[in-house]
Amino acid sequence: MKYLKICFLFVFIFFSKFYAQDVAILKYNGGGDWYANPTAVPNLIKFTNDKIKTNISKNPQSVVANSTDIFNFPILFMTGHGNVYFTDDEANNIRNYLISGGFLHISDNYGLDKFIRKELKKVFPNLEFTEIPSNHPIYNQTFKFPNGIPKIHEHDKKNAQGFGLFYEGRLIVFYDYETDLSDGWEDQIIHNNPKEVREKALKMGANIIEYAFKN
């Protein structure tokens, strides 16, 4: 598996120097709206390309959970409001992707939490989400978040939290809870977020991409 990870990273580094790199949105079964927030990732890509000089294709791809195509992407984005279901084949495919160098960002678009926690147990039965401390590198890339993940949307008026799954010391899944970063990435007219709130969401999203590309 270490060999697969090295190959994954080598291919990514080589091609990202000369070609635009694609990122993808994870399409899942279960009835949840995996396609929610259609302007979010395109806006995040534009911001990241402009501000930290990444070279990401402006239109994200979509990829199904059981496809080997997921190995073409250094980062997958996932969101939605409702049910998520992974088959055993899908769970195994996602696990192989993540432990060979991939990265998954999950944004709870309100209502996703109880489903995604259960399904990720199929992917990693022995791993538990842990809250990521504010001194972790994901909060300290180009943009600094000394207090950890920013609060974007109210949801249940709880504190925003960033959770992670770690495999052999590497953060492989980042899960934003009670904040909904992806809503903050959407076109301003959709949620009418103030400019400063959208900027916080976009900067945190850029940090996630930067961290995933480096690690």
PDB file of C-alpha atoms in Angstrom:
ATOM      1  CA  MET A   1       0.000   0.000   0.000  1.00  0.00           C
ATOM      2  CA  LYS A   2       2.917   2.385   0.622  1.00  0.00           C
ATOM      3  CA  TYR A   3       3.966   1.718  -2.983  1.00  0.00           C
ATOM      4  CA  LEU A   4       0.498   2.714  -4.201  1.00  0.00           C
ATOM      5  CA  LYS A   5       0.652   5.913  -2.160  1.00  0.00           C
ATOM      6  CA  ILE A   6       4.052   6.842  -3.585  1.00  0.00           C
ATOM      7  CA  CYS A   7       2.804   6.211  -7.142  1.00  0.00           C
ATOM      8  CA  PHE A   8      -0.340   8.244  -6.476  1.00  0.00           C
ATOM      9  CA  LEU A   9       1.642  11.228  -5.214  1.00  0.00           C
ATOM     10  CA  PHE A  10       4.252  10.995  -7.988  1.00  0.00           C
ATOM     11  CA  VAL A  11       1.614  11.012 -10.724  1.00  0.00           C
ATOM     12  CA  PHE A  12      -0.183  13.932  -9.074  1.00  0.00           C
ATOM     13  CA  ILE A  13       2.972  16.051  -8.641  1.00  0.00           C
ATOM     14  CA  PHE A  14       4.213  15.352 -12.180  1.00  0.00           C
ATOM     15  CA  PHE A  15       0.972  16.173 -13.953  1.00  0.00           C
ATOM     16  CA  SER A  16       0.021  19.143 -11.751  1.00  0.00           C
ATOM     17  CA  LYS A  17       3.161  20.946 -12.901  1.00  0.00           C
ATOM     18  CA  PHE A  18       2.186  20.813 -16.549  1.00  0.00           C
ATOM     19  CA  TYR A  19      -1.570  20.310 -16.712  1.00  0.00           C
ATOM     20  CA  ALA A  20      -4.618  21.614 -14.925  1.00  0.00           C
ATOM     21  CA  GLN A  21      -5.543  19.252 -12.107  1.00  0.00           C
ATOM     22  CA  ASP A  22      -9.123  18.008 -11.742  1.00  0.00           C
ATOM     23  CA  VAL A  23     -10.978  17.678  -8.461  1.00  0.00           C
ATOM     24  CA  ALA A  24     -14.257  15.834  -8.065  1.00  0.00           C
ATOM     25  CA  ILE A  25     -17.571  15.717  -6.231  1.00  0.00           C
ATOM     26  CA  LEU A  26     -18.462  12.315  -4.810  1.00  0.00           C
ATOM     27  CA  LYS A  27     -21.755  10.913  -6.082  1.00  0.00           C
ATOM     28  CA  TYR A  28     -23.326   8.513  -3.592  1.00  0.00           C
ATOM     29  CA  ASN A  29     -26.481   6.423  -3.245  1.00  0.00           C
ATOM     30  CA  GLY A  30     -29.123   6.433  -0.539  1.00  0.00           C
ATOM     31  CA  GLY A  31     -31.332   9.283  -1.723  1.00  0.00           C
ATOM     32  CA  GLY A  32     -29.313  12.176  -0.320  1.00  0.00           C
ATOM     33  CA  ASP A  33     -28.694  15.194  -2.544  1.00  0.00           C
ATOM     34  CA  TRP A  34     -25.020  14.686  -3.397  1.00  0.00           C
ATOM     35  CA  TYR A  35     -25.486  17.395  -6.054  1.00  0.00           C
ATOM     36  CA  ALA A  36     -26.369  20.121  -3.525  1.00  0.00           C
ATOM     37  CA  ASN A  37     -24.597  23.491  -3.716  1.00  0.00           C
ATOM     38  CA  PRO A  38     -23.714  23.343  -7.439  1.00  0.00           C
ATOM     39  CA  THR A  39     -21.855  26.678  -7.444  1.00  0.00           C
ATOM     40  CA  ALA A  40     -19.791  25.881  -4.339  1.00  0.00           C
ATOM     41  CA  VAL A  41     -16.815  23.909  -5.627  1.00  0.00           C
ATOM     42  CA  PRO A  42     -16.479  25.930  -8.876  1.00  0.00           C
ATOM     43  CA  ASN A  43     -16.315  29.121  -6.789  1.00  0.00           C
ATOM     44  CA  LEU A  44     -13.786  27.543  -4.434  1.00  0.00           C
ATOM     45  CA  ILE A  45     -11.647  26.455  -7.394  1.00  0.00           C
ATOM     46  CA  LYS A  46     -11.642  29.996  -8.811  1.00  0.00           C
ATOM     47  CA  PHE A  47     -10.722  31.463  -5.416  1.00  0.00           C
ATOM     48  CA  THR A  48      -7.947  28.927  -4.861  1.00  0.00           C
ATOM     49  CA  ASN A  49      -6.494  29.383  -8.328  1.00  0.00           C
ATOM     50  CA  ASP A  50      -6.536  33.170  -7.873  1.00  0.00           C
ATOM     51  CA  LYS A  51      -5.260  33.384  -4.308  1.00  0.00           C
ATOM     52  CA  ILE A  52      -2.804  30.518  -3.859  1.00  0.00           C
ATOM     53  CA  LYS A  53      -1.955  29.914  -7.529  1.00  0.00           C
ATOM     54  CA  THR A  54      -3.188  26.367  -7.850  1.00  0.00           C
ATOM     55  CA  ASN A  55      -3.848  25.053 -11.343  1.00  0.00           C
ATOM     56  CA  ILE A  56      -7.221  23.335 -10.990  1.00  0.00           C
ATOM     57  CA  SER A  57      -9.665  22.846 -13.857  1.00  0.00           C
ATOM     58  CA  LYS A  58     -12.523  25.298 -13.369  1.00  0.00           C
ATOM     59  CA  ASN A  59     -15.257  22.668 -13.673  1.00  0.00           C
ATOM     60  CA  PRO A  60     -15.172  19.888 -11.069  1.00  0.00           C
ATOM     61  CA  GLN A  61     -15.942  16.355 -12.169  1.00  0.00           C
ATOM     62  CA  SER A  62     -18.438  14.037 -10.493  1.00  0.00           C
ATOM     63  CA  VAL A  63     -17.464  10.468  -9.700  1.00  0.00           C
ATOM     64  CA  VAL A  64     -19.365   7.497  -8.284  1.00  0.00           C
ATOM     65  CA  ALA A  65     -18.118   5.850  -5.132  1.00  0.00           C
ATOM     66  CA  ASN A  66     -17.342   2.441  -6.650  1.00  0.00           C
ATOM     67  CA  SER A  67     -15.408   3.747  -9.667  1.00  0.00           C
ATOM     68  CA  THR A  68     -11.649   3.449  -9.986  1.00  0.00           C
ATOM     69  CA  ASP A  69     -11.836   6.953 -11.487  1.00  0.00           C
ATOM     70  CA  ILE A  70     -11.658   8.346  -7.949  1.00  0.00           C
ATOM     71  CA  PHE A  71      -7.936   7.563  -8.033  1.00  0.00           C
ATOM     72  CA  ASN A  72      -7.550  10.311 -10.659  1.00  0.00           C
ATOM     73  CA  PHE A  73      -8.344  13.022  -8.124  1.00  0.00           C
ATOM     74  CA  PRO A  74      -6.200  14.255  -5.217  1.00  0.00           C
ATOM     75  CA  ILE A  75      -9.316  15.453  -3.374  1.00  0.00           C
ATOM     76  CA  LEU A  76     -13.003  14.542  -3.370  1.00  0.00           C
ATOM     77  CA  PHE A  77     -15.751  16.822  -2.075  1.00  0.00           C
ATOM     78  CA  MET A  78     -18.940  15.498  -0.532  1.00  0.00           C
ATOM     79  CA  THR A  79     -22.044  17.258   0.756  1.00  0.00           C
ATOM     80  CA  GLY A  80     -25.797  16.844   1.077  1.00  0.00           C
ATOM     81  CA  HIS A  81     -28.719  16.999   3.489  1.00  0.00           C
ATOM     82  CA  GLY A  82     -29.913  13.428   3.769  1.00  0.00           C
ATOM     83  CA  ASN A  83     -29.250   9.742   3.520  1.00  0.00           C
ATOM     84  CA  VAL A  84     -25.935   8.268   2.415  1.00  0.00           C
ATOM     85  CA  TYR A  85     -25.404   4.609   1.626  1.00  0.00           C
ATOM     86  CA  PHE A  86     -22.191   2.830   0.662  1.00  0.00           C
ATOM     87  CA  THR A  87     -22.180  -0.759  -0.546  1.00  0.00           C
ATOM     88  CA  ASP A  88     -19.333  -2.972   0.602  1.00  0.00           C
ATOM     89  CA  ASP A  89     -17.628  -2.502  -2.782  1.00  0.00           C
ATOM     90  CA  GLU A  90     -17.992   1.272  -2.544  1.00  0.00           C
ATOM     91  CA  ALA A  91     -16.669   1.363   1.009  1.00  0.00           C
ATOM     92  CA  ASN A  92     -13.679  -0.746   0.031  1.00  0.00           C
ATOM     93  CA  ASN A  93     -12.964   1.454  -2.997  1.00  0.00           C
ATOM     94  CA  ILE A  94     -13.091   4.646  -0.926  1.00  0.00           C
ATOM     95  CA  ARG A  95     -10.860   3.077   1.713  1.00  0.00           C
ATOM     96  CA  ASN A  96      -8.245   2.075  -0.874  1.00  0.00           C
ATOM     97  CA  TYR A  97      -8.369   5.568  -2.373  1.00  0.00           C
ATOM     98  CA  LEU A  98      -7.839   7.261   0.987  1.00  0.00           C
ATOM     99  CA  ILE A  99      -5.054   5.050   2.290  1.00  0.00           C
ATOM    100  CA  SER A 100      -3.179   5.306  -1.021  1.00  0.00           C
ATOM    101  CA  GLY A 101      -2.953   9.103  -0.833  1.00  0.00           C
ATOM    102  CA  GLY A 102      -6.432  10.474  -1.517  1.00  0.00           C
ATOM    103  CA  PHE A 103      -8.339  12.994   0.581  1.00  0.00           C
ATOM    104  CA  LEU A 104     -12.058  13.474   1.274  1.00  0.00           C
ATOM    105  CA  HIS A 105     -13.711  16.691   2.418  1.00  0.00           C
ATOM    106  CA  ILE A 106     -17.251  16.320   3.779  1.00  0.00           C
ATOM    107  CA  SER A 107     -19.466  19.340   4.413  1.00  0.00           C
ATOM    108  CA  ASP A 108     -22.589  18.728   6.495  1.00  0.00           C
ATOM    109  CA  ASN A 109     -25.265  20.634   4.604  1.00  0.00           C
ATOM    110  CA  TYR A 110     -27.553  20.027   7.617  1.00  0.00           C
ATOM    111  CA  GLY A 111     -28.950  16.555   8.098  1.00  0.00           C
ATOM    112  CA  LEU A 112     -25.988  14.562   6.807  1.00  0.00           C
ATOM    113  CA  ASP A 113     -24.346  13.834  10.151  1.00  0.00           C
ATOM    114  CA  LYS A 114     -26.086  10.688  11.371  1.00  0.00           C
ATOM    115  CA  PHE A 115     -25.825   9.055   7.962  1.00  0.00           C
ATOM    116  CA  ILE A 116     -22.221   9.838   7.094  1.00  0.00           C
ATOM    117  CA  ARG A 117     -20.912   8.739  10.477  1.00  0.00           C
ATOM    118  CA  LYS A 118     -22.602   5.362  10.087  1.00  0.00           C
ATOM    119  CA  GLU A 119     -21.408   4.830   6.510  1.00  0.00           C
ATOM    120  CA  LEU A 120     -17.810   5.797   7.249  1.00  0.00           C
ATOM    121  CA  LYS A 121     -17.778   2.955   9.770  1.00  0.00           C
ATOM    122  CA  LYS A 122     -18.053   0.667   6.737  1.00  0.00           C
ATOM    123  CA  VAL A 123     -15.003   2.355   5.248  1.00  0.00           C
ATOM    124  CA  PHE A 124     -12.920   2.377   8.444  1.00  0.00           C
ATOM    125  CA  PRO A 125     -14.504   0.203  11.157  1.00  0.00           C
ATOM    126  CA  ASN A 126     -11.674   0.897  13.595  1.00  0.00           C
ATOM    127  CA  LEU A 127     -11.285   4.644  13.116  1.00  0.00           C
ATOM    128  CA  GLU A 128     -13.158   7.333  15.038  1.00  0.00           C
ATOM    129  CA  PHE A 129     -13.671  10.985  14.212  1.00  0.00           C
ATOM    130  CA  THR A 130     -11.563  13.231  16.398  1.00  0.00           C
ATOM    131  CA  GLU A 131     -11.913  16.990  16.661  1.00  0.00           C
ATOM    132  CA  ILE A 132      -8.969  18.676  14.971  1.00  0.00           C
ATOM    133  CA  PRO A 133      -7.147  21.195  17.185  1.00  0.00           C
ATOM    134  CA  SER A 134      -6.635  24.759  16.007  1.00  0.00           C
ATOM    135  CA  ASN A 135      -2.862  24.281  15.776  1.00  0.00           C
ATOM    136  CA  HIS A 136      -3.208  21.558  13.148  1.00  0.00           C
ATOM    137  CA  PRO A 137      -1.630  22.433   9.754  1.00  0.00           C
ATOM    138  CA  ILE A 138      -5.008  22.428   7.975  1.00  0.00           C
ATOM    139  CA  TYR A 139      -5.858  25.624   9.859  1.00  0.00           C
ATOM    140  CA  ASN A 140      -2.415  27.083   9.204  1.00  0.00           C
ATOM    141  CA  GLN A 141      -1.788  26.980   5.475  1.00  0.00           C
ATOM    142  CA  THR A 142      -1.776  30.185   3.406  1.00  0.00           C
ATOM    143  CA  PHE A 143      -4.666  31.412   5.527  1.00  0.00           C
ATOM    144  CA  LYS A 144      -4.525  31.305   9.322  1.00  0.00           C
ATOM    145  CA  PHE A 145      -7.410  30.278  11.539  1.00  0.00           C
ATOM    146  CA  PRO A 146      -6.061  30.547  15.091  1.00  0.00           C
ATOM    147  CA  ASN A 147      -9.444  29.580  16.537  1.00  0.00           C
ATOM    148  CA  GLY A 148     -10.012  26.640  14.239  1.00  0.00           C
ATOM    149  CA  ILE A 149     -12.835  26.203  11.767  1.00  0.00           C
ATOM    150  CA  PRO A 150     -14.963  29.316  11.158  1.00  0.00           C
ATOM    151  CA  LYS A 151     -18.713  29.417  11.778  1.00  0.00           C
ATOM    152  CA  ILE A 152     -20.577  30.037   8.502  1.00  0.00           C
ATOM    153  CA  HIS A 153     -24.213  28.942   9.011  1.00  0.00           C
ATOM    154  CA  GLU A 154     -26.168  28.673  12.240  1.00  0.00           C
ATOM    155  CA  HIS A 155     -27.789  25.238  11.827  1.00  0.00           C
ATOM    156  CA  ASP A 156     -28.557  24.205  15.439  1.00  0.00           C
ATOM    157  CA  LYS A 157     -26.624  27.171  16.847  1.00  0.00           C
ATOM    158  CA  LYS A 158     -23.869  24.872  18.091  1.00  0.00           C
ATOM    159  CA  ASN A 159     -20.189  25.691  17.831  1.00  0.00           C
ATOM    160  CA  ALA A 160     -18.573  24.911  14.499  1.00  0.00           C
ATOM    161  CA  GLN A 161     -16.348  21.836  14.613  1.00  0.00           C
ATOM    162  CA  GLY A 162     -13.828  20.279  12.279  1.00  0.00           C
ATOM    163  CA  PHE A 163     -13.489  16.520  12.652  1.00  0.00           C
ATOM    164  CA  GLY A 164     -10.957  14.225  11.068  1.00  0.00           C
ATOM    165  CA  LEU A 165     -10.165  10.618  10.375  1.00  0.00           C
ATOM    166  CA  PHE A 166      -6.456   9.837  10.667  1.00  0.00           C
ATOM    167  CA  TYR A 167      -4.744   6.838   9.115  1.00  0.00           C
ATOM    168  CA  GLU A 168      -1.172   6.100  10.145  1.00  0.00           C
ATOM    169  CA  GLY A 169      -0.879   9.677  11.365  1.00  0.00           C
ATOM    170  CA  ARG A 170      -2.161  11.282   8.157  1.00  0.00           C
ATOM    171  CA  LEU A 171      -5.409  13.242   8.017  1.00  0.00           C
ATOM    172  CA  ILE A 172      -7.423  11.566   5.249  1.00  0.00           C
ATOM    173  CA  VAL A 173     -10.970  12.860   5.885  1.00  0.00           C
ATOM    174  CA  PHE A 174     -11.892  16.376   6.973  1.00  0.00           C
ATOM    175  CA  TYR A 175     -15.507  16.856   8.079  1.00  0.00           C
ATOM    176  CA  ASP A 176     -16.962  20.293   8.759  1.00  0.00           C
ATOM    177  CA  TYR A 177     -19.914  20.134  11.160  1.00  0.00           C
ATOM    178  CA  GLU A 178     -22.342  22.837  12.315  1.00  0.00           C
ATOM    179  CA  THR A 179     -20.876  25.370   9.926  1.00  0.00           C
ATOM    180  CA  ASP A 180     -21.450  24.237   6.316  1.00  0.00           C
ATOM    181  CA  LEU A 181     -18.410  25.601   4.526  1.00  0.00           C
ATOM    182  CA  SER A 182     -19.867  24.596   1.159  1.00  0.00           C
ATOM    183  CA  ASP A 183     -22.837  26.940   1.616  1.00  0.00           C
ATOM    184  CA  GLY A 184     -20.312  29.715   2.179  1.00  0.00           C
ATOM    185  CA  TRP A 185     -18.647  28.889  -1.141  1.00  0.00           C
ATOM    186  CA  GLU A 186     -21.854  29.286  -3.129  1.00  0.00           C
ATOM    187  CA  ASP A 187     -22.820  32.362  -5.154  1.00  0.00           C
ATOM    188  CA  GLN A 188     -23.587  35.261  -2.837  1.00  0.00           C
ATOM    189  CA  ILE A 189     -27.173  35.585  -4.082  1.00  0.00           C
ATOM    190  CA  ILE A 190     -28.102  32.057  -2.970  1.00  0.00           C
ATOM    191  CA  HIS A 191     -27.696  32.456   0.804  1.00  0.00           C
ATOM    192  CA  ASN A 192     -27.075  36.202   0.985  1.00  0.00           C
ATOM    193  CA  ASN A 193     -24.026  35.683   3.164  1.00  0.00           C
ATOM    194  CA  PRO A 194     -22.029  38.827   3.939  1.00  0.00           C
ATOM    195  CA  LYS A 195     -18.790  39.210   2.007  1.00  0.00           C
ATOM    196  CA  GLU A 196     -16.627  38.646   5.100  1.00  0.00           C
ATOM    197  CA  VAL A 197     -18.432  35.370   5.887  1.00  0.00           C
ATOM    198  CA  ARG A 198     -18.007  34.076   2.344  1.00  0.00           C
ATOM    199  CA  GLU A 199     -14.337  35.039   2.421  1.00  0.00           C
ATOM    200  CA  LYS A 200     -13.789  33.067   5.624  1.00  0.00           C
ATOM    201  CA  ALA A 201     -15.443  30.023   4.069  1.00  0.00           C
ATOM    202  CA  LEU A 202     -13.424  30.317   0.863  1.00  0.00           C
ATOM    203  CA  LYS A 203     -10.141  30.806   2.737  1.00  0.00           C
ATOM    204  CA  MET A 204     -10.810  27.721   4.846  1.00  0.00           C
ATOM    205  CA  GLY A 205     -11.684  25.799   1.697  1.00  0.00           C
ATOM    206  CA  ALA A 206      -8.451  26.933   0.065  1.00  0.00           C
ATOM    207  CA  ASN A 207      -6.553  25.685   3.120  1.00  0.00           C
ATOM    208  CA  ILE A 208      -8.231  22.282   2.770  1.00  0.00           C
ATOM    209  CA  ILE A 209      -7.180  22.023  -0.884  1.00  0.00           C
ATOM    210  CA  GLU A 210      -3.665  23.222  -0.122  1.00  0.00           C
ATOM    211  CA  TYR A 211      -3.297  20.737   2.708  1.00  0.00           C
ATOM    212  CA  ALA A 212      -4.660  17.867   0.609  1.00  0.00           C
ATOM    213  CA  PHE A 213      -2.290  18.672  -2.258  1.00  0.00           C
ATOM    214  CA  LYS A 214       0.727  18.757   0.068  1.00  0.00           C
ATOM    215  CA  ASN A 215      -0.118  15.689   2.104  1.00  0.00           C
TER     216      ASN A 215
END
